[in-house]
CSV table of C-alpha atoms and ligand atoms in Angstrom, one decimal:
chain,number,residue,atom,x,y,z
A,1,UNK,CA,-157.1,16.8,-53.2
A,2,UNK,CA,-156.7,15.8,-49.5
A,3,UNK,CA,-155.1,12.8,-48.6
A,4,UNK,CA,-154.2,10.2,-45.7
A,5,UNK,CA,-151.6,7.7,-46.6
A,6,UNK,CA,-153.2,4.2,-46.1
A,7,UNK,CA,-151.4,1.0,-45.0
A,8,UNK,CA,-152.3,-2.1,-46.5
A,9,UNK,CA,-152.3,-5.6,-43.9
A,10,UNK,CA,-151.9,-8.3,-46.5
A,11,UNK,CA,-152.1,-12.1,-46.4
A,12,UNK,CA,-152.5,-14.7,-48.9
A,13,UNK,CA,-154.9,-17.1,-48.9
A,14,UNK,CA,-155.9,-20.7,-50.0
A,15,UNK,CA,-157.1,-18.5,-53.5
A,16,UNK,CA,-153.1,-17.6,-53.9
A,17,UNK,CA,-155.3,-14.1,-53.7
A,18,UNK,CA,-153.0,-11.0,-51.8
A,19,UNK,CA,-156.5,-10.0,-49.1
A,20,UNK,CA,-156.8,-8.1,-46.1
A,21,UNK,CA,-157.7,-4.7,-45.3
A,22,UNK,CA,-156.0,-0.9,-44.7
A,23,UNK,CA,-155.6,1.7,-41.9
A,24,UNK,CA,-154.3,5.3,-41.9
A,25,UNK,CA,-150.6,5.2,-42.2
A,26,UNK,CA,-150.7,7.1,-38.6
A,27,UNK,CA,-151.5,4.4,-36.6
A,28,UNK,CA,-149.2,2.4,-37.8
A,29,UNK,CA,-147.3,1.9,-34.0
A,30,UNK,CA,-150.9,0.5,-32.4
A,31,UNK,CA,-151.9,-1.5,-35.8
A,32,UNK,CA,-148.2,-3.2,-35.4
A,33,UNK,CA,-149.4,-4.2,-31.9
A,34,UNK,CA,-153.0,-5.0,-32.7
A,35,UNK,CA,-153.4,-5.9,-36.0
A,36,UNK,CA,-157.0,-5.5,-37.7
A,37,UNK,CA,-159.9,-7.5,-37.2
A,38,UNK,CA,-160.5,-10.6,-39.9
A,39,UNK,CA,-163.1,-13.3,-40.6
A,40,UNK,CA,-162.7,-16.9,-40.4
A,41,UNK,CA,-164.9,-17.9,-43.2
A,42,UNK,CA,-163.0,-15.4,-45.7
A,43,UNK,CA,-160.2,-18.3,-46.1
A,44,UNK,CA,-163.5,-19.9,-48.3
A,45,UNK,CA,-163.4,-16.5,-50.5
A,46,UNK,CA,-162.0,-18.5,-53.6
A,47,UNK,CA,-160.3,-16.4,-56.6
A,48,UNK,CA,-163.9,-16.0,-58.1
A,49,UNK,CA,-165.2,-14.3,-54.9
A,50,UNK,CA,-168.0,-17.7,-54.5
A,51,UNK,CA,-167.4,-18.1,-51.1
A,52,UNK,CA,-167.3,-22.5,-50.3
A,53,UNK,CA,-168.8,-24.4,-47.8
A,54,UNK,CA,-167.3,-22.6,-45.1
A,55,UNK,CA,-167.4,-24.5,-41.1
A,56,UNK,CA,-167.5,-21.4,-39.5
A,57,UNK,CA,-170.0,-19.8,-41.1
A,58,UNK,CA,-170.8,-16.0,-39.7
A,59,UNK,CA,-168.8,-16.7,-36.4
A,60,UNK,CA,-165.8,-16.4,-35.1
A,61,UNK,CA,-163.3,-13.7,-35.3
A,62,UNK,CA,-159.4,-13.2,-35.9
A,63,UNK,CA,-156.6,-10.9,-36.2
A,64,UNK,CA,-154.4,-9.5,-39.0
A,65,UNK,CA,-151.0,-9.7,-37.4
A,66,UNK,CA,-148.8,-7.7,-39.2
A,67,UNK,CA,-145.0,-8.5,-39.6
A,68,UNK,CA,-143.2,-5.6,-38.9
A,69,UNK,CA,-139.9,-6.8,-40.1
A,70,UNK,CA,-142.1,-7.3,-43.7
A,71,UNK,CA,-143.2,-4.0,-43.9
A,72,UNK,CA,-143.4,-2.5,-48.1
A,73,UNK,CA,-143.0,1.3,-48.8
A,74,UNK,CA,-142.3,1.8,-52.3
A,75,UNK,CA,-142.9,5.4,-53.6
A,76,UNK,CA,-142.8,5.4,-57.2
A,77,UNK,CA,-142.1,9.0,-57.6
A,78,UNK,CA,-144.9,9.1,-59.9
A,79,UNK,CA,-147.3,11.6,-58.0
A,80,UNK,CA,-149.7,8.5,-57.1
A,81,UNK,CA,-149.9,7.2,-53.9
A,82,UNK,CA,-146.3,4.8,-52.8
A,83,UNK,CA,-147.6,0.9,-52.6
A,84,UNK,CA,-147.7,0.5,-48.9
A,85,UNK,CA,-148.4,-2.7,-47.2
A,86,UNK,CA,-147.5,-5.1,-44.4
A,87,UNK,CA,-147.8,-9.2,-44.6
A,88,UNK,CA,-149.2,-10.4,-42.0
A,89,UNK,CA,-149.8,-13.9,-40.2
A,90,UNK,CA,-153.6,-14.4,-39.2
A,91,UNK,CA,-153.8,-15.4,-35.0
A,92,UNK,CA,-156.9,-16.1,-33.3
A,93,UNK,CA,-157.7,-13.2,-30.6
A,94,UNK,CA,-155.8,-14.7,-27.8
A,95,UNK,CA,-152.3,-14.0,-30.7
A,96,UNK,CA,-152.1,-18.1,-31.3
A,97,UNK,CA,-151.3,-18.7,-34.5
A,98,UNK,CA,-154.7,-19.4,-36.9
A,99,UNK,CA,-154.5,-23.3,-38.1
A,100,UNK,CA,-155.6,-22.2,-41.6
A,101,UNK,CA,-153.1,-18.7,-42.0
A,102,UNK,CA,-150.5,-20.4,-44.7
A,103,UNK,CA,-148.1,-18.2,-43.8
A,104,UNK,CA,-148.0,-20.2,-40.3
A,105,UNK,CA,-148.3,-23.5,-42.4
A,106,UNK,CA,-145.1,-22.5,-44.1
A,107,UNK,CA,-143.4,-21.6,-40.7
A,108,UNK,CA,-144.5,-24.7,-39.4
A,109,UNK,CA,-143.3,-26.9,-42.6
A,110,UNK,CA,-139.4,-25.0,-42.2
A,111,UNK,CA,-139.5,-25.9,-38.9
A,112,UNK,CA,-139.9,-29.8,-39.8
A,113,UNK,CA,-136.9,-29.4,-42.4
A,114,UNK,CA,-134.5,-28.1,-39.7
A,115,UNK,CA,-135.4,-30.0,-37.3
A,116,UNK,CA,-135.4,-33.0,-39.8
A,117,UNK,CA,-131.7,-32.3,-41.1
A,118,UNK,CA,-130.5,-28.3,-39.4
A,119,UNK,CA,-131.7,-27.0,-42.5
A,120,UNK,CA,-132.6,-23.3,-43.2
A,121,UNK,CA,-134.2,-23.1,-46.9
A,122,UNK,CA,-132.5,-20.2,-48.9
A,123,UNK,CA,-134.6,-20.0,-52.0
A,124,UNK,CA,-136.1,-17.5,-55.1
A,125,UNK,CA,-139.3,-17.7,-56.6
A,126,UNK,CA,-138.8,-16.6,-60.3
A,127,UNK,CA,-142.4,-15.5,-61.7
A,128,UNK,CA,-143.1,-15.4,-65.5
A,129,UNK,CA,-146.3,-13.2,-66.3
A,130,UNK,CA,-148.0,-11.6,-69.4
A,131,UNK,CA,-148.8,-8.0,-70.1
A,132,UNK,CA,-152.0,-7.2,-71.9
A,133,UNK,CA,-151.4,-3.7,-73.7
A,134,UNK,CA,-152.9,-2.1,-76.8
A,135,UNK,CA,-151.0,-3.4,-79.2
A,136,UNK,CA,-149.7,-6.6,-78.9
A,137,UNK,CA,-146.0,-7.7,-79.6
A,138,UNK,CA,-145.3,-10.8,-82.0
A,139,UNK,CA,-142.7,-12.9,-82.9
A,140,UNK,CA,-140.5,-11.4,-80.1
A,141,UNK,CA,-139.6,-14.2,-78.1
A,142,UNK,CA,-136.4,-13.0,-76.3
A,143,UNK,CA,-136.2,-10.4,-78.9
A,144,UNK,CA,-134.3,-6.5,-77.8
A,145,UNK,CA,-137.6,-5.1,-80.1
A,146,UNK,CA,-140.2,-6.7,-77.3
A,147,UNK,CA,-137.5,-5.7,-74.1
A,148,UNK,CA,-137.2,-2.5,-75.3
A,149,UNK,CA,-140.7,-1.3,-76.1
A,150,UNK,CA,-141.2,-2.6,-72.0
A,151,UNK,CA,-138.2,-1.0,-71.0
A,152,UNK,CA,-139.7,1.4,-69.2
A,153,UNK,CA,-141.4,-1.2,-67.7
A,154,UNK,CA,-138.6,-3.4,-66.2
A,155,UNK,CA,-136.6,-0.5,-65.3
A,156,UNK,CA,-140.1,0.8,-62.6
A,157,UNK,CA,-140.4,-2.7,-61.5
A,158,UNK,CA,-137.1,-3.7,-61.0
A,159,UNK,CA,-136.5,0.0,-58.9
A,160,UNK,CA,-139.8,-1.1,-57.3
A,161,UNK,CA,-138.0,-4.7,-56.1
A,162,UNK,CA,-135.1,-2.5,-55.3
A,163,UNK,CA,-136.5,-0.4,-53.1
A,164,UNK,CA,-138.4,-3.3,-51.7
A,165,UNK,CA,-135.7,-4.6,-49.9
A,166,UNK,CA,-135.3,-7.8,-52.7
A,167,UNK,CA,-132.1,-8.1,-55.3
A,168,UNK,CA,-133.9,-8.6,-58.6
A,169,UNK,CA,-131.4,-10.4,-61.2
A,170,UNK,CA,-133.4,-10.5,-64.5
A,171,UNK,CA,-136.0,-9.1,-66.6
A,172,UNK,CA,-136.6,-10.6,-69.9
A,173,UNK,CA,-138.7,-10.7,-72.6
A,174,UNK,CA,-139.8,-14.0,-72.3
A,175,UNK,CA,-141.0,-17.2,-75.0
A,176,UNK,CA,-145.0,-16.4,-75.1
A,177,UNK,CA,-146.6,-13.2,-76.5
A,178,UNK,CA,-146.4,-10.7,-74.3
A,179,UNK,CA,-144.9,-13.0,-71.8
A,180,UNK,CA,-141.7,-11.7,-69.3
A,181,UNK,CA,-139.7,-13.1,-66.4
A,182,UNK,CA,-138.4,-11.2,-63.4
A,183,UNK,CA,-135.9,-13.1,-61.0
A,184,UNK,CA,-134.6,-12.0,-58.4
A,185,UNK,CA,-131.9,-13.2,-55.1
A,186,UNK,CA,-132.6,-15.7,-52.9
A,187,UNK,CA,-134.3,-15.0,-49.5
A,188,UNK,CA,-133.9,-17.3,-46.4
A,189,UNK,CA,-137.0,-19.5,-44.6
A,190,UNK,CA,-140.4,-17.6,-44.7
A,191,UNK,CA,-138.7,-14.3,-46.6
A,192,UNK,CA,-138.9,-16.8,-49.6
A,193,UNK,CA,-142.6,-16.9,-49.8
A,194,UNK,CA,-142.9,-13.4,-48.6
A,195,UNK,CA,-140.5,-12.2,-51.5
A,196,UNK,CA,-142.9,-13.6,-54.2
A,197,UNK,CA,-146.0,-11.5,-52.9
A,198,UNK,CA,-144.0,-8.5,-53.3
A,199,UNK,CA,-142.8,-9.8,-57.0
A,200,UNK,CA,-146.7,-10.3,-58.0
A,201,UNK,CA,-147.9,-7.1,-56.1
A,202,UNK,CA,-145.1,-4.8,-57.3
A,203,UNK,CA,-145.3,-6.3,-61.1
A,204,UNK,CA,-149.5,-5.6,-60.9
A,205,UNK,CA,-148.7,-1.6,-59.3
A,206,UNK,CA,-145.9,-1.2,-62.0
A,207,UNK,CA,-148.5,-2.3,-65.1
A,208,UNK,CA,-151.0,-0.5,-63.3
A,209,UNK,CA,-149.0,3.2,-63.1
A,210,UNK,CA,-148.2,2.5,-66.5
A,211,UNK,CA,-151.5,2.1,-67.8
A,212,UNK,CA,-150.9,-1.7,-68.6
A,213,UNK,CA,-152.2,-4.7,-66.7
A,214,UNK,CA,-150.3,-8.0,-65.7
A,215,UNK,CA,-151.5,-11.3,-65.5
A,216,UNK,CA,-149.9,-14.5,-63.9
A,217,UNK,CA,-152.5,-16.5,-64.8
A,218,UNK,CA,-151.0,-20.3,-65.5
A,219,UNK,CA,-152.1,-20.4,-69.0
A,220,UNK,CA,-153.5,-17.6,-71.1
A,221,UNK,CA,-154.1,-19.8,-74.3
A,222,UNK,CA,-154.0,-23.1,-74.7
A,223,UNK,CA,-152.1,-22.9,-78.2
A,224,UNK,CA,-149.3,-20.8,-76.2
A,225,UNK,CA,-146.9,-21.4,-73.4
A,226,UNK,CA,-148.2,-21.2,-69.6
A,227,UNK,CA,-146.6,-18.9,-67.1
A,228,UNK,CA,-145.0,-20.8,-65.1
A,229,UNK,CA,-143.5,-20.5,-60.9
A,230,UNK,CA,-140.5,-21.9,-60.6
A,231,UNK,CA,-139.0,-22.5,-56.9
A,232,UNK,CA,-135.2,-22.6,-56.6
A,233,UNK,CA,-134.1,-24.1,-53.3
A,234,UNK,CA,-131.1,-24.5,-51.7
A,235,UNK,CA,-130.1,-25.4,-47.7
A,236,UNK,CA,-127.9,-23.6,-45.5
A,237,UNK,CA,-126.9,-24.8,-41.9
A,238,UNK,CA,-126.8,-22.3,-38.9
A,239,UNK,CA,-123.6,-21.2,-39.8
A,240,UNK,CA,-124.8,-19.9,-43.1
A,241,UNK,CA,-123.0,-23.1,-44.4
A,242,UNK,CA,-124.1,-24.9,-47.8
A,243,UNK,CA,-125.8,-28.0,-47.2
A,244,UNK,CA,-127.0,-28.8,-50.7
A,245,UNK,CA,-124.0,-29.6,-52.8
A,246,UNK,CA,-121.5,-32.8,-52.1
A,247,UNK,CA,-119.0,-33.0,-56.0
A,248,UNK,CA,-119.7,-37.2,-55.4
A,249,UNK,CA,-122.9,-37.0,-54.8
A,250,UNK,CA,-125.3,-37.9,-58.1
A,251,UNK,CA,-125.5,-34.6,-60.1
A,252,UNK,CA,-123.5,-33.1,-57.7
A,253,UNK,CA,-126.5,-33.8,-54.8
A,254,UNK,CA,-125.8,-34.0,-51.1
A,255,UNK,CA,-127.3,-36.6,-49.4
A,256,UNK,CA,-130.0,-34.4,-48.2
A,257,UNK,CA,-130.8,-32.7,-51.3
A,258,UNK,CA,-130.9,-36.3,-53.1
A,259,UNK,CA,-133.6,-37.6,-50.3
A,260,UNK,CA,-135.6,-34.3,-50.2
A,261,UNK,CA,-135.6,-34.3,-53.9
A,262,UNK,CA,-136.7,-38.4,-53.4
A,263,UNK,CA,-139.5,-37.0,-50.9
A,264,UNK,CA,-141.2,-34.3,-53.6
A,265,UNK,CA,-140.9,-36.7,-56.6
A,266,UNK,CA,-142.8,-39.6,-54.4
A,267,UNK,CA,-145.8,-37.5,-53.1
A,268,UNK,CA,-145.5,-34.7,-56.3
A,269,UNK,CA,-149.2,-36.5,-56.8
A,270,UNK,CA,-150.4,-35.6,-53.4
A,271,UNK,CA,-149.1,-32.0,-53.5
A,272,UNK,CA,-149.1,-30.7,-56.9
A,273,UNK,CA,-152.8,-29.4,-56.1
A,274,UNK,CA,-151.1,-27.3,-53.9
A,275,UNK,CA,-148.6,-25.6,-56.6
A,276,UNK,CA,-150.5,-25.5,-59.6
A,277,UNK,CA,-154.3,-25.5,-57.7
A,278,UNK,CA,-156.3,-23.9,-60.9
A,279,UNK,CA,-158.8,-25.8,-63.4
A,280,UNK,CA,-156.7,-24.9,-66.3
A,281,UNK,CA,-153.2,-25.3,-64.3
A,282,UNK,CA,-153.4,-28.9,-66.1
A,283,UNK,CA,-153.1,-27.3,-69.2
A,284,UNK,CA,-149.8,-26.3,-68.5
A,285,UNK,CA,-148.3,-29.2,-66.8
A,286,UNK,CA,-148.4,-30.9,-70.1
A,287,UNK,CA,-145.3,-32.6,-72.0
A,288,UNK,CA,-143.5,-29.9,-74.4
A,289,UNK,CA,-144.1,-26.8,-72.9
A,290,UNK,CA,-140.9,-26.6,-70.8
A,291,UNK,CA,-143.3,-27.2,-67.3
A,292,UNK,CA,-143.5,-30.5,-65.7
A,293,UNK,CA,-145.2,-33.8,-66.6
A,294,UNK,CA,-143.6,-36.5,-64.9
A,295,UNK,CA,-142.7,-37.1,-61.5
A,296,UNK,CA,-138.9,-36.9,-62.6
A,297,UNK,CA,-135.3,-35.2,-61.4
A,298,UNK,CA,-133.5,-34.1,-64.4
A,299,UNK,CA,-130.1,-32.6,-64.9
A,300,UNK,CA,-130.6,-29.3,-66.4
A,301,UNK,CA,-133.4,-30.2,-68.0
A,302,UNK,CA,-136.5,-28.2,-68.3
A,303,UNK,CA,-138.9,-30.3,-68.8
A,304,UNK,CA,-138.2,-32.1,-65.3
A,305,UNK,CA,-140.6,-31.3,-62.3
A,306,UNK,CA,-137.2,-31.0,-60.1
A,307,UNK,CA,-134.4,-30.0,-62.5
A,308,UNK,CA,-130.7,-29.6,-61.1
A,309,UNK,CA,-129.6,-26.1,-61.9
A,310,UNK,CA,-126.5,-25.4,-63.4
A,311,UNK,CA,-123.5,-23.3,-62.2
A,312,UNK,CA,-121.0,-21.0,-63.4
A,313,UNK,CA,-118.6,-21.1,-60.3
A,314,UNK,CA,-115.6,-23.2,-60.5
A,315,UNK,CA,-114.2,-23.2,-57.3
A,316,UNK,CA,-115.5,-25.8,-55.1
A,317,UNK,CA,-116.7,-23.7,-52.1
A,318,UNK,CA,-118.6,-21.2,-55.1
A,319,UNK,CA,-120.4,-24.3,-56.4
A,320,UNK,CA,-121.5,-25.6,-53.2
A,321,UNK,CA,-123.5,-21.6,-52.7
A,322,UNK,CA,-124.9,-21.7,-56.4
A,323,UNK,CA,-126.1,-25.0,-56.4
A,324,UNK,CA,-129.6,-25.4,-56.1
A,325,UNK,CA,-132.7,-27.3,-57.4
A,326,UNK,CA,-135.8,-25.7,-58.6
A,327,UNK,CA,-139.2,-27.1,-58.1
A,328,UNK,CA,-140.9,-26.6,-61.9
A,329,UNK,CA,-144.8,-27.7,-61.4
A,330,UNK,CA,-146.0,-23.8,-59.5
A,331,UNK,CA,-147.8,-21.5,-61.1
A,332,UNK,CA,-149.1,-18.3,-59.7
A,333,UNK,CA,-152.5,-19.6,-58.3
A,334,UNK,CA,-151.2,-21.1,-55.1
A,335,UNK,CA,-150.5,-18.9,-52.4
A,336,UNK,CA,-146.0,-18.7,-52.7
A,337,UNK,CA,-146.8,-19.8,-48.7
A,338,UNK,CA,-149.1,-22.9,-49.3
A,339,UNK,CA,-147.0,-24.4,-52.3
A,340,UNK,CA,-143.7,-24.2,-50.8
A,341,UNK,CA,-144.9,-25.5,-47.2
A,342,UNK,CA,-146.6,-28.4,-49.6
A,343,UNK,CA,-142.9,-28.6,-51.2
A,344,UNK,CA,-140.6,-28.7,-48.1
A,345,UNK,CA,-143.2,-31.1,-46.2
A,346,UNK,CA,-142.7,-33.7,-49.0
A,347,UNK,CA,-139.0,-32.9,-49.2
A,348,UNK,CA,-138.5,-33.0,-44.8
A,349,UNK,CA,-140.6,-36.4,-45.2
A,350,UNK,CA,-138.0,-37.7,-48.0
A,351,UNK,CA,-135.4,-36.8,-45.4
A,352,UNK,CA,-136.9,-38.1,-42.6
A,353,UNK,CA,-137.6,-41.5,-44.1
A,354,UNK,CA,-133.6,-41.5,-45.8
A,355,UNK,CA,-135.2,-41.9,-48.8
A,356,UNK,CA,-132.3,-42.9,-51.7
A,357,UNK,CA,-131.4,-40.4,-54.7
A,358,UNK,CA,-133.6,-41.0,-57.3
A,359,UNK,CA,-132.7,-41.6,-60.7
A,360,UNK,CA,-131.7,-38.4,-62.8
A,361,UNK,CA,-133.2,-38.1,-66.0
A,362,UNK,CA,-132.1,-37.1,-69.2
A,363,UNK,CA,-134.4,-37.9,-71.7
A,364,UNK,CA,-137.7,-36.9,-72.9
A,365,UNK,CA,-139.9,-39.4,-70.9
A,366,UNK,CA,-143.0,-38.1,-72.6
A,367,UNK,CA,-141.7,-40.6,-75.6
A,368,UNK,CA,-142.2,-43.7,-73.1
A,369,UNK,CA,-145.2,-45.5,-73.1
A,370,UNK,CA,-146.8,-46.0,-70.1
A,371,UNK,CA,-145.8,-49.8,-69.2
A,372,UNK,CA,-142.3,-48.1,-70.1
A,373,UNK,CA,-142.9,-45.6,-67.5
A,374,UNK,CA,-144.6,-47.6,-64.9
A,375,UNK,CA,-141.1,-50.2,-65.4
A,376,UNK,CA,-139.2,-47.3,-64.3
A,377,UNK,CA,-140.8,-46.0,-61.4
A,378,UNK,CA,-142.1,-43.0,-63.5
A,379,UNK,CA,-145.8,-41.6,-63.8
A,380,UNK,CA,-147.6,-38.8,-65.4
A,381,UNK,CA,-148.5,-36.1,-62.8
A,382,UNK,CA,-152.4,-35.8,-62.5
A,383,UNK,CA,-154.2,-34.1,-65.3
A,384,UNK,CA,-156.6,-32.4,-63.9
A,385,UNK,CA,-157.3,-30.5,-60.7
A,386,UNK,CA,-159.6,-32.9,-59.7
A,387,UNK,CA,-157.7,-35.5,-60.1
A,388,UNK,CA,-155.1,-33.8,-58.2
A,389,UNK,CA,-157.2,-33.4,-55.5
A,390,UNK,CA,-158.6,-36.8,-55.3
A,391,UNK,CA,-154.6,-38.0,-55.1
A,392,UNK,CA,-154.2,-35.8,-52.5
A,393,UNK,CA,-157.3,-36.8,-49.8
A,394,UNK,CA,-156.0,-40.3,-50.8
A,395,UNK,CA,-152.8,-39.9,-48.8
A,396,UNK,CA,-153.4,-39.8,-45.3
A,397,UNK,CA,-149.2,-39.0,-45.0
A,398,UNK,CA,-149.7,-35.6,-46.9
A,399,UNK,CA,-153.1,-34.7,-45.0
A,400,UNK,CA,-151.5,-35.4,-42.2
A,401,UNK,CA,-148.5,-33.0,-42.6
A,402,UNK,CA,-151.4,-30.3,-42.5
A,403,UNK,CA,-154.0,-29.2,-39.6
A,404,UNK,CA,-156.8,-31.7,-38.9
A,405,UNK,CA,-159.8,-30.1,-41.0
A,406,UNK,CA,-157.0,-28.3,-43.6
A,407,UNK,CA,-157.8,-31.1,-46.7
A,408,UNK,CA,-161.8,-30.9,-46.1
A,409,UNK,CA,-161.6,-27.1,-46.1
A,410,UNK,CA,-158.9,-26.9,-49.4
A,411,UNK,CA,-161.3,-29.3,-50.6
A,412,UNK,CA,-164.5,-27.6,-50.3
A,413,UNK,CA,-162.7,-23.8,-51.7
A,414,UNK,CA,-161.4,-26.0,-54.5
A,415,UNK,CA,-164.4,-27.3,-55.8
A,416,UNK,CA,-166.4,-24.3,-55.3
A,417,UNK,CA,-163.6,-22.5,-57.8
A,418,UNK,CA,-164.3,-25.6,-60.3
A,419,UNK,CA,-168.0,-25.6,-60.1
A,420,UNK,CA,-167.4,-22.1,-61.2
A,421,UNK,CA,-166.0,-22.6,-64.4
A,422,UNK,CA,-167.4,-26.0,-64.8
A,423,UNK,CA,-169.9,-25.0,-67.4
A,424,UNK,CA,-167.6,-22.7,-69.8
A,425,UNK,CA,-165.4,-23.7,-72.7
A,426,UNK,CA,-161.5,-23.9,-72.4
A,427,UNK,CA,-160.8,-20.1,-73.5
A,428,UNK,CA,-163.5,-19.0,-70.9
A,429,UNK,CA,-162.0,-20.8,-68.4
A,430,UNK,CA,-158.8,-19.0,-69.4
A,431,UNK,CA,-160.7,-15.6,-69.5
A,432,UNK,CA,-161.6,-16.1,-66.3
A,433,UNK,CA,-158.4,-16.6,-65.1
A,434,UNK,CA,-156.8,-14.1,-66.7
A,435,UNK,CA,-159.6,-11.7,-65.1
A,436,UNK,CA,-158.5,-13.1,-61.0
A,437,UNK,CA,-154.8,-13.7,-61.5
B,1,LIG,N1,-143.1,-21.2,-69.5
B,1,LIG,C1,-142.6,-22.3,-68.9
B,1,LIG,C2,-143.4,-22.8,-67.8
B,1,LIG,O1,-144.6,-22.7,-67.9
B,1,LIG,C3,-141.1,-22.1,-68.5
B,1,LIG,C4,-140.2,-21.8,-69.6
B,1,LIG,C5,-138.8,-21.6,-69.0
B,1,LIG,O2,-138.0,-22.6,-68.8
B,1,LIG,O3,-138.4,-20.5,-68.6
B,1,LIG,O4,-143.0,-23.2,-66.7
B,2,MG,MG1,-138.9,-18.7,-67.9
């Protein structure tokens, strides 16, 4: 049949949806200059293609500006078609950055950390998802049986990562039925955020060449585990040297780690509908399913929102480049962009304000009762996304770490996605996931 190779311009937008449009693959030198036309009132599209109160209506107009340094090629060798697209930041005609593009509001979040402290993020995203094939696999939790019948699997994808440029470290069969993780190296500043689009497009084209289908939704079932984003991040200064680990510092913490990990645990209720922006993401960040309920910092422990990672080095200088903390209360609804610019604002603003190192737990706090909590500085994180919301438009500190207009608009997309699935029972609402993530 004939054929003209098609390159995708991708963004990823306040739906955590991957959106934008193609050209043929032989314009590619003009597209890199001029990008592709794109519609201010699509950033309302939410993950149920409603579109929300929108304040720019049918006007306006804006560019697709690809990145050309984050250009994906991957040719499967299967005789289909390679994946081929380009991420992109959205500018307004002129080439100015576009105030709602959250690839921007990421840039312009790293920017506050390093000029807050010198500090470039180095980071990894690690994704856990859910295949849906014919015939489901039980009791395989970590079992060789469940790896091996997707062996075939993990091998494509992690070739696929491979060949994207990233450095994938695992593949696993994980807890939940059906359920993997992939993990890969870490990237530096925006290349952290890019790297998990490639992750969640990559895993969808592998399922999809293999005749299966892959789902990050946050929680499949209620009565099973959620799939969860975790956010590892670690600081580097412009020598490339570890900023992030000091041996006397509590759990090993530098001074800057301990106050950005302060910043994230004191406004976690302002941001977390940013990382986990679904109606059934609440179902997830529930005590005893190894997500986060409580604003804590724990040491190695995964039931903490920020857990302090462990390390295998011994020498001092290795420790200092494997230490890291990962951020445990993302799932794959929120745009990798939007959640870790919510992330490092709340972690730069802990800096900025030389906030102290909190407390770090190590104890199951969901056994506390609440005057217990409250007595200790801890509290539950919202329990809904409207709730989350609501604690968000209440701080005028995190509003004000985005655009002027950026809450109102989240706000409207948000509650356009929840009077969508306001009406159906808990597994709907999970169908319905399932079917846009
Ligand atoms: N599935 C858990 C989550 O929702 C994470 C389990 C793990 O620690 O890998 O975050
Ligand atoms: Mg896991």
């Amino acid at each position: 049949m004939i054929s003209n190779s098609l390159i995708f311009l991708a963004i990823s937008d306040l739906a955590g949806k991957t959106r934008g449009k193609s050209f043929p693959a032989v314009d590619l030198d003009k597209r890199l200059k001029t990008g592709l036309g794109w519609t201010p009132t699509n950033v309302q599209i939410t993950c149920f293609d409603t579109i929300a109160t929108s304040p720019f209506g049918a006007l306006g107009d804006l560019i697709l500006q690809p990145d050309a340094n984050a250009e994906i090629h991957v040719d499967f060798e299967d005789g289909a078609a390679p994946e081929r697209f380009i991420l992109c930041d959205i500018t307004s005609l002129d080439g100015k950055p576009w105030n709602f593009c959250t690839r921007t509001l990421l840039k312009t979040a790293l920017a506050r950390l390093k000029l807050a402290c010198g500090a470039t993020l180095l980071g990894a995203f690690e994704h856990e998802f859910q295949l849906a094939g014919e015939h489901p696999t039980l009791n395989e939790a970590y079992g060789l049986t469940g790896f091996s019948q997707r062996r075939t699997f993990g091998e494509t994808l992690v070739a696929a990562l491979k060949s994207a440029g990233l450095a994938p470290e695992t593949f696993m069969k994980e807890y939940g039925q059906e359920q993997f993780e992939v993990t890969i190296g870490p990237e530096r500043a925006v290349d952290v955020a890019d790297a998990a689009i490639i992750v969640r497009e990559l895993t969808r084209a592998t399922a999809r060449r293999l005749g299966e289908k892959a789902t990050f939704t946050p929680i499949r079932d209620v009565s099973g585990v959620g799939n969860g984003v975790h956010v590892h991040m670690s600081f580097v200064d412009d020598r490339g040297e570890p900023l992030t680990y000091d041996p006397n510092g509590p759990g090993g913490m530098s001074a800057l780690t301990a106050s950005f990990a302060a910043g994230v645990l004191k406004y976690i209720g302002a941001i977390v509908a940013l990382t986990a922006p679904s109606a059934i993401s609440y179902q997830r960040l529930t005590p005893h399913r190894w997500s986060a309920a409580f604003n804590n910092l724990g040491l190695r422990d995964r039931e903490a929102l920020l857990r302090i990672c462990p390390f295998t080095a011994t020498d001092e200088k290795d420790i200092a480049r494997q230490f890291n903390i990962e951020y445990r209360a993302a799932d794959a609804a929120a745009s990798p962009y939007l959640a870790l610019a919510a992330i490092i604002h709340a972690g730069a603003q802990g800096i900025e304000d030389a906030l102290p190192a909190p407390t770090i737990t190590e104890e199951d706090l969901s056994l506390l009762t609440p005057e217990e909590l409250s007595a200790r500085g801890y509290t539950r994180l919202p329990r809904s996304l409207e709730e989350a919301l609501d604690t968000m438009n209440a701080s005028e500190t995190v509003c004000g770490w985005f655009p002027e207009g950026f809450a109102e608009l989240y706000t409207a997309h948000k509650q356009s996605e929840l009077a969508f699935v306001a009406d159906l029972d808990i597994s709907q609402k999970c169908a319905a996931y399932e079917g846009t993530y």
